[in-house]
PDB file of C-alpha atoms and ligand atoms in Angstrom:
ATOM      1  CA  MET A1161     -27.456  -6.328  15.869  1.00 95.00           C
ATOM      2  CA  THR A1162     -27.805  -5.540  12.212  1.00 98.00           C
ATOM      3  CA  THR A1163     -25.298  -5.489   9.336  1.00 98.00           C
ATOM      4  CA  TYR A1164     -25.912  -3.036   6.423  1.00 98.00           C
ATOM      5  CA  ALA A1165     -23.583  -2.978   3.286  1.00 98.00           C
ATOM      6  CA  VAL A1166     -23.193   0.345   1.819  1.00 98.00           C
ATOM      7  CA  GLY A1167     -22.011   1.149  -1.957  1.00 97.00           C
ATOM      8  CA  ASP A1168     -19.258   3.733  -2.966  1.00 98.00           C
ATOM      9  CA  ILE A1169     -19.340   6.757  -0.740  1.00 98.00           C
ATOM     10  CA  GLN A1170     -16.650   8.696  -2.359  1.00 98.00           C
ATOM     11  CA  GLY A1171     -16.461  11.448   0.450  1.00 98.00           C
ATOM     12  CA  CYS A1172     -20.153  12.153   0.473  1.00 98.00           C
ATOM     13  CA  TYR A1173     -20.036  12.352   4.204  1.00 98.00           C
ATOM     14  CA  SER A1174     -23.358  14.133   4.765  1.00 97.00           C
ATOM     15  CA  THR A1175     -25.357  11.785   2.517  1.00 98.00           C
ATOM     16  CA  LEU A1176     -23.862   8.823   4.450  1.00 98.00           C
ATOM     17  CA  ARG A1177     -25.002  10.264   7.847  1.00 98.00           C
ATOM     18  CA  LYS A1178     -28.469  10.899   6.471  1.00 98.00           C
ATOM     19  CA  LEU A1179     -28.539   7.249   5.189  1.00 98.00           C
ATOM     20  CA  LEU A1180     -27.528   5.954   8.278  1.00 98.00           C
ATOM     21  CA  ASP A1181     -29.909   8.101  10.303  1.00 98.00           C
ATOM     22  CA  LYS A1182     -32.753   6.721   7.902  1.00 98.00           C
ATOM     23  CA  VAL A1183     -31.719   3.222   8.995  1.00 98.00           C
ATOM     24  CA  SER A1184     -31.475   4.044  12.507  1.00 98.00           C
ATOM     25  CA  PHE A1185     -28.172   2.741  12.333  1.00 98.00           C
ATOM     26  CA  ASP A1186     -26.646   2.005  15.889  1.00 98.00           C
ATOM     27  CA  GLU A1187     -23.104   2.733  15.929  1.00 97.00           C
ATOM     28  CA  SER A1188     -22.634   0.858  19.316  1.00 96.00           C
ATOM     29  CA  LYS A1189     -24.137  -2.659  17.830  1.00 97.00           C
ATOM     30  CA  ASP A1190     -25.007  -2.374  14.196  1.00 98.00           C
ATOM     31  CA  LYS A1191     -22.087  -3.309  11.492  1.00 98.00           C
ATOM     32  CA  LEU A1192     -21.542  -1.218   8.198  1.00 98.00           C
ATOM     33  CA  TRP A1193     -19.707  -3.290   5.367  1.00 98.00           C
ATOM     34  CA  VAL A1194     -18.360  -0.487   3.025  1.00 99.00           C
ATOM     35  CA  ALA A1195     -17.879  -1.960  -0.693  1.00 98.00           C
ATOM     36  CA  GLY A1196     -14.752   0.434  -1.302  1.00 98.00           C
ATOM     37  CA  ASP A1197     -14.163   3.854  -2.709  1.00 98.00           C
ATOM     38  CA  LEU A1198     -14.705   5.537   0.477  1.00 98.00           C
ATOM     39  CA  VAL A1199     -13.126   8.708  -0.628  1.00 98.00           C
ATOM     40  CA  ASN A1200     -12.368  11.056  -3.800  1.00 98.00           C
ATOM     41  CA  ARG A1201     -14.655  12.963  -6.380  1.00 97.00           C
ATOM     42  CA  GLY A1202     -17.118  13.884  -3.557  1.00 97.00           C
ATOM     43  CA  PRO A1203     -16.954  16.870  -1.019  1.00 97.00           C
ATOM     44  CA  GLU A1204     -16.152  15.263   2.281  1.00 98.00           C
ATOM     45  CA  ASN A1205     -13.336  12.792   2.338  1.00 98.00           C
ATOM     46  CA  LEU A1206     -11.583  13.722   5.497  1.00 98.00           C
ATOM     47  CA  ALA A1207     -14.995  13.571   7.302  1.00 98.00           C
ATOM     48  CA  THR A1208     -15.804  10.397   5.761  1.00 98.00           C
ATOM     49  CA  LEU A1209     -12.681   8.691   6.841  1.00 98.00           C
ATOM     50  CA  ARG A1210     -12.360   9.821  10.233  1.00 98.00           C
ATOM     51  CA  TYR A1211     -16.166   8.735  10.670  1.00 98.00           C
ATOM     52  CA  LEU A1212     -15.382   5.142   9.187  1.00 98.00           C
ATOM     53  CA  ARG A1213     -12.160   4.846  11.285  1.00 98.00           C
ATOM     54  CA  GLY A1214     -14.215   6.072  14.352  1.00 98.00           C
ATOM     55  CA  LEU A1215     -16.698   3.269  14.282  1.00 98.00           C
ATOM     56  CA  GLY A1216     -13.687   0.697  14.948  1.00 98.00           C
ATOM     57  CA  LYS A1217     -14.949  -2.849  14.667  1.00 97.00           C
ATOM     58  CA  GLN A1218     -18.421  -1.895  13.566  1.00 98.00           C
ATOM     59  CA  CYS A1219     -17.071  -0.816  10.126  1.00 98.00           C
ATOM     60  CA  ILE A1220     -15.819  -3.398   7.633  1.00 98.00           C
ATOM     61  CA  ALA A1221     -14.434  -1.783   4.519  1.00 98.00           C
ATOM     62  CA  VAL A1222     -12.545  -3.195   1.507  1.00 99.00           C
ATOM     63  CA  LEU A1223     -10.488  -0.955  -0.617  1.00 98.00           C
ATOM     64  CA  GLY A1224     -11.505   0.405  -3.812  1.00 98.00           C
ATOM     65  CA  ASN A1225      -9.580   1.928  -6.735  1.00 98.00           C
ATOM     66  CA  HIS A1226     -10.106   5.372  -5.584  1.00 98.00           C
ATOM     67  CA  ASP A1227      -8.666   4.346  -2.267  1.00 98.00           C
ATOM     68  CA  LEU A1228      -5.610   2.748  -3.909  1.00 98.00           C
ATOM     69  CA  HIS A1229      -5.201   6.170  -5.637  1.00 98.00           C
ATOM     70  CA  LEU A1230      -5.092   7.999  -2.511  1.00 98.00           C
ATOM     71  CA  LEU A1231      -2.660   5.570  -0.806  1.00 98.00           C
ATOM     72  CA  ALA A1232      -0.508   5.962  -3.907  1.00 98.00           C
ATOM     73  CA  ILE A1233      -0.497   9.895  -4.032  1.00 98.00           C
ATOM     74  CA  ALA A1234       0.314   9.756  -0.310  1.00 97.00           C
ATOM     75  CA  ALA A1235       3.238   7.454  -1.041  1.00 97.00           C
ATOM     76  CA  GLY A1236       4.413  10.084  -3.714  1.00 96.00           C
ATOM     77  CA  ALA A1237       3.867   7.786  -6.522  1.00 96.00           C
ATOM     78  CA  ARG A1238       1.481   9.611  -8.278  1.00 95.00           C
ATOM     79  CA  ASN A1239       0.411  13.365  -8.684  1.00 94.00           C
ATOM     80  CA  PRO A1240      -3.239  14.156  -8.092  1.00 92.00           C
ATOM     81  CA  LYS A1241      -5.629  14.608 -11.102  1.00 93.00           C
ATOM     82  CA  ARG A1242      -7.547  17.594 -11.489  1.00 93.00           C
ATOM     83  CA  ASN A1243     -10.544  16.015 -10.605  1.00 95.00           C
ATOM     84  CA  ASP A1244      -9.234  14.415  -7.508  1.00 97.00           C
ATOM     85  CA  THR A1245     -10.875  15.879  -4.326  1.00 97.00           C
ATOM     86  CA  ILE A1246      -8.567  14.239  -1.764  1.00 97.00           C
ATOM     87  CA  GLU A1247      -6.483  17.154  -0.582  1.00 97.00           C
ATOM     88  CA  ASP A1248      -8.593  17.658   2.737  1.00 98.00           C
ATOM     89  CA  VAL A1249      -7.085  13.999   3.823  1.00 98.00           C
ATOM     90  CA  LEU A1250      -3.553  14.935   2.482  1.00 98.00           C
ATOM     91  CA  ASN A1251      -3.606  18.147   4.460  1.00 97.00           C
ATOM     92  CA  ALA A1252      -5.178  16.809   7.591  1.00 98.00           C
ATOM     93  CA  PRO A1253      -3.486  17.131  10.732  1.00 98.00           C
ATOM     94  CA  ASP A1254      -4.446  13.458  11.390  1.00 98.00           C
ATOM     95  CA  ARG A1255      -3.609  12.269   7.813  1.00 98.00           C
ATOM     96  CA  ASP A1256      -0.710   9.823   9.047  1.00 98.00           C
ATOM     97  CA  GLU A1257      -3.399   7.885  11.326  1.00 98.00           C
ATOM     98  CA  LEU A1258      -5.958   7.933   8.622  1.00 98.00           C
ATOM     99  CA  LEU A1259      -3.874   6.611   5.851  1.00 98.00           C
ATOM    100  CA  HIS A1260      -2.405   4.113   8.287  1.00 98.00           C
ATOM    101  CA  TRP A1261      -5.871   2.868   8.764  1.00 98.00           C
ATOM    102  CA  LEU A1262      -6.855   2.926   5.113  1.00 98.00           C
ATOM    103  CA  LYS A1263      -3.969   1.065   4.259  1.00 98.00           C
ATOM    104  CA  HIS A1264      -4.866  -1.860   6.582  1.00 98.00           C
ATOM    105  CA  ARG A1265      -8.227  -2.328   5.026  1.00 98.00           C
ATOM    106  CA  PRO A1266      -8.637  -5.954   3.178  1.00 98.00           C
ATOM    107  CA  LEU A1267      -9.529  -6.251  -0.256  1.00 98.00           C
ATOM    108  CA  VAL A1268     -11.994  -8.869   0.116  1.00 98.00           C
ATOM    109  CA  HIS A1269     -14.239  -9.674   2.910  1.00 98.00           C
ATOM    110  CA  TYR A1270     -15.992 -12.906   3.327  1.00 98.00           C
ATOM    111  CA  SER A1271     -18.238 -14.047   5.785  1.00 98.00           C
ATOM    112  CA  GLU A1272     -19.152 -17.622   5.652  1.00 97.00           C
ATOM    113  CA  LYS A1273     -21.828 -17.250   8.266  1.00 97.00           C
ATOM    114  CA  LYS A1274     -23.728 -14.885   6.317  1.00 98.00           C
ATOM    115  CA  SER A1275     -22.827 -16.489   2.781  1.00 98.00           C
ATOM    116  CA  CYS A1276     -21.615 -13.076   1.494  1.00 98.00           C
ATOM    117  CA  ILE A1277     -18.393 -12.013   0.125  1.00 98.00           C
ATOM    118  CA  MET A1278     -17.787  -8.327  -0.507  1.00 98.00           C
ATOM    119  CA  VAL A1279     -15.209  -6.543  -2.817  1.00 98.00           C
ATOM    120  CA  HIS A1280     -14.967  -3.369  -4.468  1.00 98.00           C
ATOM    121  CA  ALA A1281     -15.085  -4.196  -8.260  1.00 98.00           C
ATOM    122  CA  GLY A1282     -15.751  -7.983  -8.637  1.00 98.00           C
ATOM    123  CA  ILE A1283     -14.154 -11.535  -8.476  1.00 98.00           C
ATOM    124  CA  PRO A1284     -13.251 -13.295 -11.424  1.00 98.00           C
ATOM    125  CA  PRO A1285     -15.037 -16.270 -12.482  1.00 98.00           C
ATOM    126  CA  ILE A1286     -12.091 -18.560 -12.038  1.00 98.00           C
ATOM    127  CA  TRP A1287     -11.464 -18.103  -8.404  1.00 98.00           C
ATOM    128  CA  SER A1288     -13.280 -19.580  -5.479  1.00 98.00           C
ATOM    129  CA  GLU A1289     -13.876 -17.751  -2.279  1.00 98.00           C
ATOM    130  CA  LYS A1290     -10.655 -19.525  -0.784  1.00 98.00           C
ATOM    131  CA  LYS A1291      -8.696 -18.045  -4.004  1.00 98.00           C
ATOM    132  CA  CYS A1292     -10.188 -14.768  -3.682  1.00 98.00           C
ATOM    133  CA  LEU A1293      -8.993 -14.633   0.084  1.00 98.00           C
ATOM    134  CA  LYS A1294      -5.434 -16.061  -0.814  1.00 98.00           C
ATOM    135  CA  HIS A1295      -4.814 -13.553  -3.675  1.00 98.00           C
ATOM    136  CA  ALA A1296      -6.127 -10.414  -1.673  1.00 98.00           C
ATOM    137  CA  ALA A1297      -3.679 -11.551   1.151  1.00 98.00           C
ATOM    138  CA  GLU A1298      -0.984 -11.482  -1.208  1.00 98.00           C
ATOM    139  CA  LEU A1299      -2.060  -7.846  -2.306  1.00 98.00           C
ATOM    140  CA  GLU A1300      -2.533  -6.709   1.312  1.00 98.00           C
ATOM    141  CA  ALA A1301       0.688  -7.872   2.346  1.00 98.00           C
ATOM    142  CA  ALA A1302       2.369  -5.918  -0.315  1.00 98.00           C
ATOM    143  CA  ILE A1303       0.414  -2.732   0.542  1.00 98.00           C
ATOM    144  CA  GLN A1304       1.034  -3.174   4.300  1.00 98.00           C
ATOM    145  CA  GLY A1305       4.451  -4.346   4.230  1.00 97.00           C
ATOM    146  CA  PRO A1306       7.985  -2.405   3.660  1.00 96.00           C
ATOM    147  CA  ASP A1307       8.170  -1.945  -0.274  1.00 94.00           C
ATOM    148  CA  SER A1308       4.392  -0.739  -0.433  1.00 97.00           C
ATOM    149  CA  ASP A1309       6.126   2.360  -2.035  1.00 96.00           C
ATOM    150  CA  ALA A1310       7.149   0.194  -4.891  1.00 95.00           C
ATOM    151  CA  PHE A1311       4.127  -1.331  -5.446  1.00 97.00           C
ATOM    152  CA  PHE A1312       2.189   1.933  -5.584  1.00 98.00           C
ATOM    153  CA  HIS A1313       4.940   3.362  -8.175  1.00 97.00           C
ATOM    154  CA  ASN A1314       4.340   0.049 -10.416  1.00 97.00           C
ATOM    155  CA  MET A1315       0.429  -0.596  -9.594  1.00 97.00           C
ATOM    156  CA  TYR A1316      -1.138   1.424 -12.693  1.00 97.00           C
ATOM    157  CA  GLY A1317      -1.648  -0.416 -15.810  1.00 97.00           C
ATOM    158  CA  ASN A1318      -4.192  -2.909 -17.805  1.00 97.00           C
ATOM    159  CA  GLU A1319      -1.400  -5.515 -18.156  1.00 97.00           C
ATOM    160  CA  PRO A1320      -1.168  -8.441 -17.750  1.00 98.00           C
ATOM    161  CA  ALA A1321      -4.897  -9.025 -18.770  1.00 97.00           C
ATOM    162  CA  THR A1322      -4.949 -12.730 -18.085  1.00 97.00           C
ATOM    163  CA  TRP A1323      -4.286 -14.551 -14.844  1.00 98.00           C
ATOM    164  CA  SER A1324      -2.001 -17.319 -14.635  1.00 98.00           C
ATOM    165  CA  LYS A1325      -0.676 -18.960 -11.363  1.00 97.00           C
ATOM    166  CA  GLU A1326       2.886 -18.648 -12.495  1.00 98.00           C
ATOM    167  CA  LEU A1327       2.721 -14.812 -12.412  1.00 98.00           C
ATOM    168  CA  GLU A1328       5.109 -13.135 -10.062  1.00 98.00           C
ATOM    169  CA  GLY A1329       6.007 -10.132  -8.608  1.00 97.00           C
ATOM    170  CA  ILE A1330       4.354  -6.695  -9.706  1.00 97.00           C
ATOM    171  CA  ASP A1331       2.331  -8.403 -12.660  1.00 98.00           C
ATOM    172  CA  ARG A1332       0.860 -10.802 -10.204  1.00 98.00           C
ATOM    173  CA  LEU A1333       0.025  -8.033  -7.723  1.00 98.00           C
ATOM    174  CA  ARG A1334      -1.289  -5.647 -10.428  1.00 98.00           C
ATOM    175  CA  ILE A1335      -3.886  -8.090 -11.989  1.00 98.00           C
ATOM    176  CA  ILE A1336      -5.101  -8.910  -8.516  1.00 98.00           C
ATOM    177  CA  ALA A1337      -5.625  -5.331  -7.924  1.00 98.00           C
ATOM    178  CA  ASN A1338      -7.425  -4.858 -11.216  1.00 98.00           C
ATOM    179  CA  TYR A1339      -9.735  -7.682 -10.605  1.00 98.00           C
ATOM    180  CA  PHE A1340     -10.673  -6.605  -7.094  1.00 98.00           C
ATOM    181  CA  THR A1341     -10.818  -2.828  -7.636  1.00 98.00           C
ATOM    182  CA  ARG A1342     -11.265  -2.045 -11.397  1.00 98.00           C
ATOM    183  CA  MET A1343     -12.865  -4.925 -13.417  1.00 98.00           C
ATOM    184  CA  ARG A1344     -15.913  -4.534 -15.181  1.00 97.00           C
ATOM    185  CA  PHE A1345     -15.786  -7.068 -18.204  1.00 97.00           C
ATOM    186  CA  CYS A1346     -13.846 -10.175 -18.588  1.00 98.00           C
ATOM    187  CA  ASN A1347     -14.299 -13.106 -20.486  1.00 98.00           C
ATOM    188  CA  ALA A1348     -15.152 -16.754 -19.187  1.00 97.00           C
ATOM    189  CA  LYS A1349     -11.441 -17.595 -18.541  1.00 97.00           C
ATOM    190  CA  GLY A1350     -11.163 -14.188 -16.418  1.00 97.00           C
ATOM    191  CA  MET A1351      -9.047 -12.360 -19.017  1.00 98.00           C
ATOM    192  CA  LEU A1352      -9.594  -8.542 -18.134  1.00 98.00           C
ATOM    193  CA  GLU A1353     -11.063  -5.983 -20.623  1.00 97.00           C
ATOM    194  CA  LEU A1354     -10.313  -2.581 -19.020  1.00 96.00           C
ATOM    195  CA  ASP A1355     -10.699   0.130 -21.717  1.00 90.00           C
ATOM    196  CA  SER A1356     -14.408  -0.058 -22.017  1.00 85.00           C
ATOM    197  CA  LYS A1357     -16.258   2.451 -19.977  1.00 75.00           C
ATOM    198  CA  GLY A1358     -20.033   1.762 -21.135  1.00 77.00           C
ATOM    199  CA  ASN A1359     -22.415  -0.990 -20.361  1.00 80.00           C
ATOM    200  CA  THR A1360     -21.599  -2.856 -23.450  1.00 86.00           C
ATOM    201  CA  PRO A1361     -18.831  -4.951 -23.599  1.00 90.00           C
ATOM    202  CA  PRO A1362     -16.448  -5.503 -26.413  1.00 90.00           C
ATOM    203  CA  SER A1363     -17.165  -9.066 -28.464  1.00 92.00           C
ATOM    204  CA  GLY A1364     -15.984 -11.829 -26.706  1.00 93.00           C
ATOM    205  CA  PHE A1365     -16.402 -10.205 -22.952  1.00 96.00           C
ATOM    206  CA  ALA A1366     -19.306  -9.619 -20.630  1.00 96.00           C
ATOM    207  CA  PRO A1367     -19.924  -8.230 -17.301  1.00 96.00           C
ATOM    208  CA  TRP A1368     -17.580 -10.259 -14.714  1.00 98.00           C
ATOM    209  CA  PHE A1369     -20.813 -11.567 -12.807  1.00 98.00           C
ATOM    210  CA  LEU A1370     -22.603 -13.212 -15.946  1.00 97.00           C
ATOM    211  CA  HIS A1371     -20.042 -15.736 -16.345  1.00 97.00           C
ATOM    212  CA  ASN A1372     -20.342 -19.176 -14.775  1.00 97.00           C
ATOM    213  CA  HIS A1373     -18.421 -18.702 -11.379  1.00 97.00           C
ATOM    214  CA  LYS A1374     -15.940 -20.996  -9.242  1.00 97.00           C
ATOM    215  CA  HIS A1375     -17.475 -19.578  -5.975  1.00 97.00           C
ATOM    216  CA  SER A1376     -20.403 -21.394  -4.301  1.00 96.00           C
ATOM    217  CA  LYS A1377     -23.799 -20.895  -5.643  1.00 96.00           C
ATOM    218  CA  LYS A1378     -24.621 -20.180  -1.846  1.00 97.00           C
ATOM    219  CA  THR A1379     -22.205 -17.058  -1.634  1.00 98.00           C
ATOM    220  CA  THR A1380     -23.712 -13.596  -2.427  1.00 98.00           C
ATOM    221  CA  VAL A1381     -21.097 -11.249  -3.875  1.00 98.00           C
ATOM    222  CA  ILE A1382     -21.714  -7.906  -2.751  1.00 98.00           C
ATOM    223  CA  PHE A1383     -19.768  -5.040  -4.895  1.00 98.00           C
ATOM    224  CA  GLY A1384     -19.603  -1.588  -5.780  1.00 98.00           C
ATOM    225  CA  HIS A1385     -17.636   0.517  -8.482  1.00 97.00           C
ATOM    226  CA  TRP A1386     -19.876   0.126 -11.355  1.00 96.00           C
ATOM    227  CA  ALA A1387     -22.337   2.987 -10.999  1.00 96.00           C
ATOM    228  CA  ALA A1388     -23.724   2.701 -14.584  1.00 94.00           C
ATOM    229  CA  LEU A1389     -25.642  -0.550 -13.427  1.00 95.00           C
ATOM    230  CA  GLU A1390     -27.745   1.749 -11.146  1.00 96.00           C
ATOM    231  CA  GLY A1391     -27.755  -1.084  -8.540  1.00 97.00           C
ATOM    232  CA  ARG A1392     -29.324  -3.719 -10.870  1.00 96.00           C
ATOM    233  CA  VAL A1393     -27.674  -6.773 -12.315  1.00 95.00           C
ATOM    234  CA  PHE A1394     -30.799  -9.108 -12.960  1.00 91.00           C
ATOM    235  CA  LYS A1395     -28.778 -12.375 -11.708  1.00 96.00           C
ATOM    236  CA  SER A1396     -29.503 -13.665  -8.194  1.00 96.00           C
ATOM    237  CA  GLY A1397     -26.669 -13.878  -5.881  1.00 98.00           C
ATOM    238  CA  TYR A1398     -24.919 -10.497  -6.895  1.00 98.00           C
ATOM    239  CA  GLU A1399     -25.795  -7.159  -5.187  1.00 98.00           C
ATOM    240  CA  ALA A1400     -24.495  -3.905  -7.004  1.00 98.00           C
ATOM    241  CA  LEU A1401     -24.607  -1.217  -4.588  1.00 98.00           C
ATOM    242  CA  ASP A1402     -22.827   1.575  -6.339  1.00 98.00           C
ATOM    243  CA  THR A1403     -25.819   3.995  -6.939  1.00 98.00           C
ATOM    244  CA  GLY A1404     -23.950   6.986  -8.325  1.00 97.00           C
ATOM    245  CA  CYS A1405     -24.072   9.139  -5.162  1.00 97.00           C
ATOM    246  CA  VAL A1406     -21.264  11.125  -6.380  1.00 96.00           C
ATOM    247  CA  TRP A1407     -22.854  11.662  -9.856  1.00 94.00           C
ATOM    248  CA  GLY A1408     -25.927  13.144  -8.330  1.00 94.00           C
ATOM    249  CA  GLY A1409     -27.718   9.663  -8.185  1.00 97.00           C
ATOM    250  CA  CYS A1410     -28.150   8.119  -4.633  1.00 98.00           C
ATOM    251  CA  LEU A1411     -26.478   6.402  -1.766  1.00 98.00           C
ATOM    252  CA  THR A1412     -27.555   2.920  -1.013  1.00 98.00           C
ATOM    253  CA  VAL A1413     -27.433   0.427   1.917  1.00 98.00           C
ATOM    254  CA  MET A1414     -28.520  -3.056   1.881  1.00 98.00           C
ATOM    255  CA  ARG A1415     -29.569  -4.969   5.168  1.00 98.00           C
ATOM    256  CA  ILE A1416     -27.827  -8.143   4.833  1.00 98.00           C
ATOM    257  CA  LYS A1417     -30.334 -10.659   6.230  1.00 97.00           C
ATOM    258  CA  ASP A1418     -33.199  -9.784   4.049  1.00 97.00           C
ATOM    259  CA  ARG A1419     -31.406  -7.786   1.233  1.00 97.00           C
ATOM    260  CA  VAL A1420     -33.935  -5.067   1.881  1.00 98.00           C
ATOM    261  CA  ARG A1421     -32.359  -1.703   0.561  1.00 98.00           C
ATOM    262  CA  PHE A1422     -32.723   2.066   1.690  1.00 98.00           C
ATOM    263  CA  SER A1423     -31.427   4.877  -0.298  1.00 98.00           C
ATOM    264  CA  VAL A1424     -31.179   8.897   0.014  1.00 98.00           C
ATOM    265  CA  ASP A1425     -30.687  11.279  -2.538  1.00 97.00           C
ATOM    266  CA  ALA A1426     -27.105  13.003  -3.116  1.00 95.00           C
ATOM    267  CA  ASP A1427     -27.023  16.198  -1.181  1.00 80.00           C
ATOM    268  CA  GLY A1428     -27.394  19.138  -3.823  1.00 59.00           C
TER     269      GLY A1428
HETATM  270 MN1   MN B 673     -14.355   2.238  -8.101  1.00 68.84          MN
END
């Protein structure tokens, strides 16, 4: 049994299958961790969701910002944007099953045995593994609960930028979602900076993984989301897996036990 972690698939289904063939992925034994952004921008979102859902317990996927965007559109909280490519999912006969499955994915996956924590964008320096799981569970309860439409209507936005344990309601849920699914830069206290798109942070901010973190030094953080890093962070204990498949880069899996990476170029 071998466990692999894959970066942002974003609907690049045929590339995913080529990559899994390359590592001789055994669907009956091996495990696939998926670092979020399963869908959007790429060509085959429906096939991607059907395949990952079909893997059952062999697949552990966390939610990314594009996955939440799909759920928000499905909830009627948002209109599709011009460059969204998720109509294939929205128009599918099995859409309800697929969206139900997606909605019930976690925001964070932690394996104490493997000393790894997986999240789409990142974890703030102020939270231990235990805090990450606690706050992820709060957001998961909102996404899966009876008032999830209200959450999706209020999910978008960059404020509050600073965490406080006193935050309540939608403000609390929004900053948790922004940490786990959108963060690139923050300051040492976990204040978010969500406007910058490039690799150069504004003054006072740094890539989230460069700060001193509360999580155990033994834990490796596996994440996606930030294609401009091209899979490299130059700091041990952090594994960036988004290698920009949907932008003409490649799709990357990492074999967790020895951190060996395998990639295939995007189709095209
Ligand atoms: Mn993302």
